[in-house]
Amino acid sequence: MPDSRGLVILTGAGISAESGLETFRSSDGLWAQHRIEDVCTPQALMQNPQLVHGFYDARRAALATVESNPAHHALARLDAAWTGDLLIVTQNVDDLHERAGAQRMLHMHGQLNSTLCAHCGDQSPWRGDMPVGAQCRACGAPALRPDIVFFGEIPYDMDRIETALSQADLFVSIGTSGAVYPAAGFVRMARAYGAQALELNLEPSEGSAWFDECRHGPASLLVPAWVDELLA
Ligand code: APR
């Protein structure tokens, strides 16, 4: 009888670390090099759009130089093989899950390879640098911004995420510090609905105590091993 449990898998910057992308809260991470209030708030975009666009241009350019790692490929393999419900909810704005082949997924914090029109809300694919005041193809306004959910803004797809959490039998958190809400609260929501919770992370996260089981180590080792176990 195939395992048809419902899975919700939350990923954070730690799953992309071994691909060479910086995480946020490590000692030399992105928030050690830049102030959040300078590059990741609506006020920052208003007051210094050049700095904000430049920050995301640099991260978009870095993305073009890295590849998905065994953790991304393992989740894509699970997605393809799993007969039950499965949803990968990533906090990451990189496209490494997609490039590994993941299908059933969403980006709750937006994506580097997308642009958002601050005037009409249109979202469109975007590659390369994004000049300040670029024109929206849908409405023509010079109002294109990085399609990134800034601190103080509402993450995408919260209804879909909450529905998936309410129906999950297993919630797995991979490579996230558990420092930022609402993602940091998903484990509690899933458990309140009766799901089992597993954390796969380099070290204990801020939310480790909420998990039934925690495995600590690099995602490129832990995730393929966990997927093999699940598909055995
Ligand atoms: N394998 C597994 N986990 C790892 C690895 C690795 N190779 N390297 C680092 N980690 C873990 C770290 O131990 C840490 O717990 O990944 C986590 C990364 O935490 P953060 O840098 O805080 O990144 P994240 O949890 O994704 O941040 C959440 O905060 O700044 C906002 O919007 C931004 O989406 C981001 C959100």
CSV table of C-alpha atoms and ligand atoms in Angstrom, one decimal:
chain,number,residue,atom,x,y,z
A,1,MET,CA,0.0,0.0,0.0
A,2,PRO,CA,1.8,3.2,-1.1
A,3,ASP,CA,2.4,5.8,1.6
A,4,SER,CA,-0.2,8.5,0.8
A,5,ARG,CA,0.4,10.8,3.8
A,6,GLY,CA,0.2,14.5,3.2
A,7,LEU,CA,3.6,16.3,3.3
A,8,VAL,CA,4.4,19.9,3.8
A,9,ILE,CA,8.1,20.8,3.4
A,10,LEU,CA,9.4,24.2,4.5
A,11,THR,CA,12.8,25.2,3.2
A,12,GLY,CA,15.1,28.1,4.1
A,13,ALA,CA,18.5,29.5,3.0
A,14,GLY,CA,20.3,26.6,4.6
A,15,ILE,CA,19.2,24.3,1.8
A,16,SER,CA,20.9,26.5,-0.7
A,17,ALA,CA,24.1,27.1,1.4
A,18,GLU,CA,26.0,24.2,-0.1
A,19,SER,CA,25.2,25.5,-3.6
A,20,GLY,CA,27.2,28.6,-2.6
A,21,LEU,CA,24.4,31.1,-1.8
A,22,GLU,CA,24.8,33.1,1.4
A,23,THR,CA,22.4,32.5,4.3
A,24,PHE,CA,21.1,35.5,6.3
A,25,ARG,CA,21.9,35.0,10.0
A,26,SER,CA,25.3,33.3,9.9
A,27,SER,CA,28.2,35.3,11.3
A,28,ASP,CA,29.2,36.4,7.7
A,29,GLY,CA,25.7,36.2,6.2
A,30,LEU,CA,23.7,38.7,4.3
A,31,TRP,CA,22.3,40.5,7.4
A,32,ALA,CA,25.9,40.8,8.7
A,33,GLN,CA,26.9,42.7,5.5
A,34,HIS,CA,23.7,44.8,5.0
A,35,ARG,CA,21.1,46.3,7.3
A,36,ILE,CA,17.6,44.9,6.7
A,37,GLU,CA,16.2,48.4,7.0
A,38,ASP,CA,18.5,49.5,4.2
A,39,VAL,CA,17.6,46.8,1.6
A,40,CYS,CA,14.5,44.8,2.7
A,41,THR,CA,11.7,47.2,3.7
A,42,PRO,CA,9.2,49.3,1.7
A,43,GLN,CA,10.6,52.4,3.3
A,44,ALA,CA,14.1,51.5,2.0
A,45,LEU,CA,12.7,51.1,-1.5
A,46,MET,CA,11.0,54.5,-1.3
A,47,GLN,CA,14.1,56.3,0.2
A,48,ASN,CA,16.9,54.6,-1.7
A,49,PRO,CA,15.6,52.6,-4.6
A,50,GLN,CA,19.1,52.4,-6.3
A,51,LEU,CA,20.6,50.7,-3.2
A,52,VAL,CA,17.7,48.2,-3.0
A,53,HIS,CA,17.7,47.4,-6.7
A,54,GLY,CA,21.5,47.0,-6.6
A,55,PHE,CA,21.3,44.6,-3.6
A,56,TYR,CA,18.9,42.3,-5.5
A,57,ASP,CA,20.7,42.7,-8.8
A,58,ALA,CA,23.8,41.3,-7.1
A,59,ARG,CA,21.9,38.4,-5.6
A,60,ARG,CA,20.2,37.7,-9.0
A,61,ALA,CA,23.7,37.7,-10.7
A,62,ALA,CA,25.1,35.4,-8.1
A,63,LEU,CA,22.2,33.0,-8.7
A,64,ALA,CA,23.3,32.6,-12.3
A,65,THR,CA,26.7,31.2,-11.1
A,66,VAL,CA,25.4,28.4,-8.8
A,67,GLU,CA,23.7,25.1,-9.2
A,68,SER,CA,21.1,23.1,-7.3
A,69,ASN,CA,22.7,20.7,-4.8
A,70,PRO,CA,21.8,17.1,-3.8
A,71,ALA,CA,19.2,18.4,-1.3
A,72,HIS,CA,17.2,20.2,-4.0
A,73,HIS,CA,17.5,17.1,-6.3
A,74,ALA,CA,16.3,14.8,-3.5
A,75,LEU,CA,13.2,16.9,-2.9
A,76,ALA,CA,12.5,17.0,-6.7
A,77,ARG,CA,12.8,13.2,-6.7
A,78,LEU,CA,10.4,13.0,-3.8
A,79,ASP,CA,7.9,15.4,-5.5
A,80,ALA,CA,7.9,13.2,-8.6
A,81,ALA,CA,7.5,9.9,-6.7
A,82,TRP,CA,5.2,10.9,-3.9
A,83,THR,CA,1.5,9.7,-4.5
A,84,GLY,CA,0.1,11.7,-1.6
A,85,ASP,CA,-0.3,15.5,-1.3
A,86,LEU,CA,3.0,17.3,-1.2
A,87,LEU,CA,3.9,21.0,-1.1
A,88,ILE,CA,7.3,22.6,-0.9
A,89,VAL,CA,7.0,26.0,0.8
A,90,THR,CA,10.2,27.8,0.3
A,91,GLN,CA,11.2,31.0,2.0
A,92,ASN,CA,14.1,31.2,-0.5
A,93,VAL,CA,14.0,33.6,-3.5
A,94,ASP,CA,16.4,31.5,-5.5
A,95,ASP,CA,15.2,29.1,-8.3
A,96,LEU,CA,17.3,26.1,-7.2
A,97,HIS,CA,14.3,24.0,-6.3
A,98,GLU,CA,12.8,24.6,-9.8
A,99,ARG,CA,16.1,24.0,-11.6
A,100,ALA,CA,16.3,20.6,-9.8
A,101,GLY,CA,12.8,19.8,-11.1
A,102,ALA,CA,10.5,20.5,-8.2
A,103,GLN,CA,6.9,21.1,-9.3
A,104,ARG,CA,4.5,21.2,-6.3
A,105,MET,CA,6.0,24.3,-4.7
A,106,LEU,CA,5.6,28.0,-3.9
A,107,HIS,CA,7.8,30.9,-3.0
A,108,MET,CA,6.2,32.7,0.1
A,109,HIS,CA,8.9,35.5,0.0
A,110,GLY,CA,8.9,36.1,-3.7
A,111,GLN,CA,11.6,35.4,-6.3
A,112,LEU,CA,14.8,37.0,-7.6
A,113,ASN,CA,13.8,36.1,-11.2
A,114,SER,CA,10.5,37.9,-11.1
A,115,THR,CA,9.5,41.6,-11.1
A,116,LEU,CA,6.4,43.1,-9.4
A,117,CYS,CA,4.7,46.3,-10.6
A,118,ALA,CA,4.2,48.5,-7.6
A,119,HIS,CA,1.3,50.2,-9.5
A,120,CYS,CA,-0.8,47.4,-10.9
A,121,GLY,CA,0.6,44.3,-9.1
A,122,ASP,CA,1.6,42.5,-12.3
A,123,GLN,CA,4.3,39.8,-11.7
A,124,SER,CA,6.5,38.9,-14.6
A,125,PRO,CA,9.7,36.9,-15.2
A,126,TRP,CA,12.8,39.0,-15.0
A,127,ARG,CA,16.5,38.3,-15.7
A,128,GLY,CA,19.5,40.5,-15.3
A,129,ASP,CA,19.7,43.9,-13.6
A,130,MET,CA,16.5,45.8,-12.9
A,131,PRO,CA,16.8,49.5,-13.4
A,132,VAL,CA,14.9,51.9,-11.1
A,133,GLY,CA,11.7,53.1,-12.9
A,134,ALA,CA,11.6,50.3,-15.4
A,135,GLN,CA,8.3,50.3,-17.3
A,136,CYS,CA,5.6,47.7,-16.5
A,137,ARG,CA,4.5,45.7,-19.6
A,138,ALA,CA,1.0,45.4,-18.3
A,139,CYS,CA,0.1,49.0,-17.3
A,140,GLY,CA,3.0,51.0,-18.6
A,141,ALA,CA,3.8,52.6,-15.2
A,142,PRO,CA,7.6,53.1,-14.5
A,143,ALA,CA,7.0,51.2,-11.3
A,144,LEU,CA,8.8,47.8,-11.5
A,145,ARG,CA,10.4,46.6,-8.3
A,146,PRO,CA,12.1,43.4,-7.2
A,147,ASP,CA,9.3,40.7,-6.6
A,148,ILE,CA,10.6,40.2,-3.0
A,149,VAL,CA,8.4,40.2,0.1
A,150,PHE,CA,10.0,42.8,2.3
A,151,PHE,CA,9.8,42.9,6.1
A,152,GLY,CA,6.5,44.4,7.0
A,153,GLU,CA,4.8,43.0,3.8
A,154,ILE,CA,2.4,40.0,3.6
A,155,PRO,CA,4.0,36.8,2.4
A,156,TYR,CA,2.4,35.2,-0.7
A,157,ASP,CA,0.0,32.2,-0.7
A,158,MET,CA,-0.7,32.2,3.0
A,159,ASP,CA,-4.2,30.7,2.4
A,160,ARG,CA,-2.8,27.8,0.3
A,161,ILE,CA,-0.1,27.2,2.9
A,162,GLU,CA,-2.5,27.1,5.9
A,163,THR,CA,-4.8,24.7,4.0
A,164,ALA,CA,-1.8,22.4,3.3
A,165,LEU,CA,-0.7,22.6,6.9
A,166,SER,CA,-4.2,21.8,8.2
A,167,GLN,CA,-4.2,18.6,6.0
A,168,ALA,CA,-0.5,17.6,6.6
A,169,ASP,CA,0.4,14.3,8.2
A,170,LEU,CA,4.1,15.2,8.2
A,171,PHE,CA,5.7,18.7,8.4
A,172,VAL,CA,9.4,18.8,7.6
A,173,SER,CA,11.5,22.0,8.1
A,174,ILE,CA,14.9,22.1,6.2
A,175,GLY,CA,17.6,24.7,6.5
A,176,THR,CA,15.8,27.5,8.3
A,177,SER,CA,16.7,29.3,11.6
A,178,GLY,CA,13.0,29.6,12.7
A,179,ALA,CA,13.7,33.3,13.3
A,180,VAL,CA,11.1,34.9,11.0
A,181,TYR,CA,7.3,34.7,11.1
A,182,PRO,CA,4.9,33.5,9.8
A,183,ALA,CA,7.1,30.6,8.6
A,184,ALA,CA,8.5,30.1,12.1
A,185,GLY,CA,5.0,29.3,13.3
A,186,PHE,CA,4.2,26.7,10.7
A,187,VAL,CA,5.5,23.8,12.9
A,188,ARG,CA,3.1,24.8,15.7
A,189,MET,CA,0.2,25.0,13.3
A,190,ALA,CA,0.9,21.7,11.7
A,191,ARG,CA,1.3,20.0,15.1
A,192,ALA,CA,-2.0,21.5,16.3
A,193,TYR,CA,-3.6,19.8,13.4
A,194,GLY,CA,-2.0,16.5,14.4
A,195,ALA,CA,1.0,16.3,12.1
A,196,GLN,CA,4.3,14.8,13.0
A,197,ALA,CA,7.2,17.3,12.7
A,198,LEU,CA,10.8,16.7,11.6
A,199,GLU,CA,13.6,19.3,11.5
A,200,LEU,CA,16.6,18.8,9.2
A,201,ASN,CA,19.1,21.6,9.9
A,202,LEU,CA,22.8,22.2,10.4
A,203,GLU,CA,22.2,23.0,14.0
A,204,PRO,CA,19.2,23.4,16.4
A,205,SER,CA,17.0,26.2,15.2
A,206,GLU,CA,15.0,28.6,17.3
A,207,GLY,CA,12.0,26.3,17.0
A,208,SER,CA,13.7,22.9,17.5
A,209,ALA,CA,11.7,22.3,20.7
A,210,TRP,CA,8.5,22.1,18.7
A,211,PHE,CA,9.6,19.2,16.6
A,212,ASP,CA,9.1,15.5,17.3
A,213,GLU,CA,12.5,14.7,15.8
A,214,CYS,CA,15.5,16.9,14.8
A,215,ARG,CA,18.4,15.7,12.7
A,216,HIS,CA,21.5,18.0,12.5
A,217,GLY,CA,24.0,18.1,9.7
A,218,PRO,CA,24.4,19.4,6.1
A,219,ALA,CA,21.3,19.3,4.0
A,220,SER,CA,23.1,17.7,1.1
A,221,LEU,CA,23.5,14.6,3.3
A,222,LEU,CA,20.4,14.7,5.5
A,223,VAL,CA,17.8,15.4,2.8
A,224,PRO,CA,18.8,12.6,0.3
A,225,ALA,CA,19.0,10.1,3.2
A,226,TRP,CA,15.5,11.2,4.5
A,227,VAL,CA,14.0,10.9,1.0
A,228,ASP,CA,15.5,7.5,0.5
A,229,GLU,CA,14.0,6.4,3.9
A,230,LEU,CA,10.5,7.8,2.9
A,231,LEU,CA,10.5,6.2,-0.6
A,232,ALA,CA,11.9,2.8,0.7
B,1,APR,N1,22.6,22.5,5.7
B,1,APR,C1,21.5,22.6,6.5
B,1,APR,N2,21.2,23.7,7.2
B,1,APR,C2,22.1,24.8,7.0
B,1,APR,C3,23.2,24.7,6.2
B,1,APR,C4,23.5,23.5,5.5
B,1,APR,N3,24.5,23.3,4.7
B,1,APR,N4,23.9,25.9,6.3
B,1,APR,C5,23.2,26.7,7.1
B,1,APR,N5,22.1,26.0,7.6
B,1,APR,C6,21.1,26.5,8.5
B,1,APR,C7,21.6,27.4,9.6
B,1,APR,O1,22.0,26.6,10.7
B,1,APR,C8,20.4,28.2,9.9
B,1,APR,O2,19.6,27.6,10.9
B,1,APR,O3,20.2,27.2,7.8
B,1,APR,C9,19.6,28.2,8.6
B,1,APR,C10,19.6,29.5,7.8
B,1,APR,O4,19.0,30.5,8.6
B,1,APR,P1,18.8,32.0,8.1
B,1,APR,O5,20.1,32.5,7.6
B,1,APR,O6,18.1,32.7,9.2
B,1,APR,O7,17.8,31.8,6.8
B,1,APR,P2,16.3,31.6,6.8
B,1,APR,O8,15.9,30.8,8.0
B,1,APR,O9,15.9,31.1,5.4
B,1,APR,O10,15.7,33.1,6.9
B,1,APR,C11,14.3,33.2,6.9
B,1,APR,O11,14.5,35.6,6.9
B,1,APR,O12,15.7,37.4,6.2
B,1,APR,C12,14.5,36.7,6.0
B,1,APR,O13,13.2,36.6,4.1
B,1,APR,C13,14.4,36.2,4.6
B,1,APR,O14,13.6,34.0,3.9
B,1,APR,C14,14.4,34.7,4.8
B,1,APR,C15,13.9,34.5,6.2
